[in-house]
């Protein structure tokens, strides 16, 4: 399945439960971590991030030519994910669902970032919002942040 087909399925689906995150893989480049100073404890840096959703892998990585985010849908997890970070904060979103996807697009039409609204499929009444995951591309990789407070709760 290509990205456009995945997005079409996502936006044309009435059943959000189809988009449950089954597994999370985060590849960290230690050289990038040494070069970049991260002062915000909620901010993290990754080279690539993959979610297993519906037996396919939704992969986020940086297109370094334009510093924008590439989204790739693969049937199998690429070899580049052989060594992944099991201590990533993203492991807490396993078994949660993707409710909405927002793109952060610059004036040239490149996707500089994305925001995924994450929900708990086990909460069937009321607000099942859990947190937002925000990605931002940079020449060092993908910065990401999980937030459940502030304006993010409105998305």
CSV table of C-alpha atoms in Angstrom, one decimal:
chain,number,residue,atom,x,y,z
A,1,UNK,CA,0.0,0.0,0.0
A,2,UNK,CA,1.4,3.4,-0.8
A,3,UNK,CA,1.1,6.5,1.3
A,4,UNK,CA,-1.8,8.0,-0.6
A,5,UNK,CA,-3.8,4.8,-0.3
A,6,UNK,CA,-3.0,4.6,3.4
A,7,UNK,CA,-4.1,8.3,3.9
A,8,UNK,CA,-7.3,7.7,1.7
A,9,UNK,CA,-8.2,4.7,3.8
A,10,UNK,CA,-7.5,6.7,7.0
A,11,UNK,CA,-9.6,9.7,6.1
A,12,UNK,CA,-12.4,7.7,4.4
A,13,UNK,CA,-12.8,5.3,7.3
A,14,UNK,CA,-15.6,5.7,9.9
A,15,UNK,CA,-13.9,3.2,12.2
A,16,UNK,CA,-10.8,4.7,13.9
A,17,UNK,CA,-10.1,1.3,15.6
A,18,UNK,CA,-8.6,0.2,12.3
A,19,UNK,CA,-5.6,2.3,13.1
A,20,UNK,CA,-4.3,0.8,16.3
A,21,UNK,CA,-0.6,1.1,16.8
A,22,UNK,CA,0.6,-2.5,17.3
A,23,UNK,CA,4.3,-1.9,17.5
A,24,UNK,CA,6.7,1.0,17.6
A,25,UNK,CA,10.3,1.1,16.3
A,26,UNK,CA,12.6,4.1,16.8
A,27,UNK,CA,16.1,4.3,15.2
A,28,UNK,CA,18.5,6.7,17.0
A,29,UNK,CA,21.7,7.9,15.4
A,30,UNK,CA,24.1,8.4,18.3
A,31,UNK,CA,26.3,10.8,16.3
A,32,UNK,CA,23.3,13.1,15.9
A,33,UNK,CA,22.5,12.9,19.6
A,34,UNK,CA,26.1,14.0,20.4
A,35,UNK,CA,25.9,17.0,18.0
A,36,UNK,CA,22.5,18.3,19.1
A,37,UNK,CA,21.8,19.9,22.5
A,38,UNK,CA,18.2,19.1,23.6
A,39,UNK,CA,17.2,21.2,26.6
A,40,UNK,CA,13.5,20.3,26.7
A,41,UNK,CA,13.0,17.0,28.6
A,42,UNK,CA,9.9,16.3,26.5
A,43,UNK,CA,11.7,16.6,23.2
A,44,UNK,CA,13.4,13.6,21.6
A,45,UNK,CA,15.5,13.0,18.4
A,46,UNK,CA,15.3,10.0,16.1
A,47,UNK,CA,16.6,9.1,12.7
A,48,UNK,CA,13.5,7.1,11.7
A,49,UNK,CA,10.3,6.0,13.4
A,50,UNK,CA,8.0,3.2,12.4
A,51,UNK,CA,4.5,2.1,13.6
A,52,UNK,CA,3.0,-1.2,12.8
A,53,UNK,CA,-0.6,-0.5,11.9
A,54,UNK,CA,-2.9,-3.1,10.2
A,55,UNK,CA,0.0,-5.4,9.5
A,56,UNK,CA,1.8,-2.7,7.6
A,57,UNK,CA,4.6,-0.4,8.7
A,58,UNK,CA,4.0,3.4,8.6
A,59,UNK,CA,7.5,4.8,8.5
A,60,UNK,CA,8.5,8.4,9.1
A,61,UNK,CA,12.0,9.7,8.1
A,62,UNK,CA,13.7,12.9,7.0
A,63,UNK,CA,14.2,13.8,3.3
A,64,UNK,CA,17.5,15.5,4.0
A,65,UNK,CA,17.5,17.2,0.6
A,66,UNK,CA,14.5,19.4,1.6
A,67,UNK,CA,14.5,18.8,5.4
A,68,UNK,CA,10.9,17.6,5.2
A,69,UNK,CA,9.3,14.4,6.5
A,70,UNK,CA,8.8,11.4,4.2
A,71,UNK,CA,6.0,9.0,5.0
A,72,UNK,CA,6.6,5.5,3.6
A,73,UNK,CA,4.2,2.5,3.9
A,74,UNK,CA,5.9,-0.9,3.7
A,75,UNK,CA,4.6,-4.5,4.1
A,76,UNK,CA,7.8,-5.5,5.9
A,77,UNK,CA,10.0,-3.6,8.3
A,78,UNK,CA,13.2,-2.5,6.5
A,79,UNK,CA,16.6,-3.8,7.6
A,80,UNK,CA,17.5,-0.3,8.8
A,81,UNK,CA,15.3,-0.9,11.8
A,82,UNK,CA,17.4,-3.9,13.0
A,83,UNK,CA,18.8,-1.9,15.8
A,84,UNK,CA,16.1,0.2,17.4
A,85,UNK,CA,15.7,2.1,20.7
A,86,UNK,CA,13.5,0.0,23.1
A,87,UNK,CA,13.6,2.8,25.7
A,88,UNK,CA,11.9,5.4,23.6
A,89,UNK,CA,9.0,7.3,25.1
A,90,UNK,CA,7.0,6.3,22.0
A,91,UNK,CA,6.6,2.7,23.4
A,92,UNK,CA,3.8,4.1,25.6
A,93,UNK,CA,1.5,4.6,22.5
A,94,UNK,CA,1.5,0.8,21.7
A,95,UNK,CA,-2.2,-0.4,21.6
A,96,UNK,CA,-3.4,3.2,21.3
A,97,UNK,CA,-5.0,4.5,18.1
A,98,UNK,CA,-4.3,7.3,15.6
A,99,UNK,CA,-7.5,9.4,15.6
A,100,UNK,CA,-6.3,12.3,13.4
A,101,UNK,CA,-3.3,13.3,11.3
A,102,UNK,CA,-2.3,16.9,10.7
A,103,UNK,CA,0.5,18.0,8.5
A,104,UNK,CA,2.7,21.0,9.3
A,105,UNK,CA,3.4,22.4,5.8
A,106,UNK,CA,5.7,25.3,5.0
A,107,UNK,CA,5.0,27.9,2.4
A,108,UNK,CA,6.8,25.9,-0.3
A,109,UNK,CA,4.5,22.9,0.2
A,110,UNK,CA,7.0,20.7,2.0
A,111,UNK,CA,5.8,18.8,5.1
A,112,UNK,CA,8.1,20.0,7.8
A,113,UNK,CA,6.2,18.2,10.5
A,114,UNK,CA,3.1,16.2,11.5
A,115,UNK,CA,0.8,16.0,14.5
A,116,UNK,CA,-0.9,12.7,15.3
A,117,UNK,CA,-3.8,12.8,17.7
A,118,UNK,CA,-3.6,9.6,19.8
A,119,UNK,CA,-6.7,8.1,21.5
A,120,UNK,CA,-7.5,5.1,23.8
A,121,UNK,CA,-9.8,2.6,22.0
A,122,UNK,CA,-10.8,1.2,25.4
A,123,UNK,CA,-12.6,4.4,26.4
A,124,UNK,CA,-15.9,4.1,24.7
A,125,UNK,CA,-17.8,7.1,26.2
A,126,UNK,CA,-16.7,10.7,26.6
A,127,UNK,CA,-13.3,12.1,25.5
A,128,UNK,CA,-10.9,9.3,24.6
A,129,UNK,CA,-8.0,11.7,23.7
A,130,UNK,CA,-4.8,10.6,25.3
A,131,UNK,CA,-2.0,12.8,23.8
A,132,UNK,CA,-0.6,14.3,20.7
A,133,UNK,CA,2.6,13.2,19.0
A,134,UNK,CA,4.3,16.0,17.1
A,135,UNK,CA,7.1,15.3,14.6
A,136,UNK,CA,9.4,18.0,13.2
A,137,UNK,CA,12.0,17.4,10.6
A,138,UNK,CA,15.5,18.9,10.8
A,139,UNK,CA,18.9,18.3,9.3
A,140,UNK,CA,19.7,16.2,12.4
A,141,UNK,CA,16.7,13.9,12.1
A,142,UNK,CA,13.1,13.9,13.4
A,143,UNK,CA,12.4,15.7,16.6
A,144,UNK,CA,9.4,14.4,18.4
A,145,UNK,CA,7.3,15.2,21.4
A,146,UNK,CA,4.4,13.6,23.3
A,147,UNK,CA,2.0,16.1,25.0
A,148,UNK,CA,-1.3,15.6,26.8
A,149,UNK,CA,-1.7,19.1,28.1
A,150,UNK,CA,-2.0,22.7,26.7
A,151,UNK,CA,-3.5,23.5,23.4
A,152,UNK,CA,-2.7,20.0,22.1
A,153,UNK,CA,-5.8,18.7,23.9
A,154,UNK,CA,-8.0,20.7,21.6
A,155,UNK,CA,-6.8,18.9,18.4
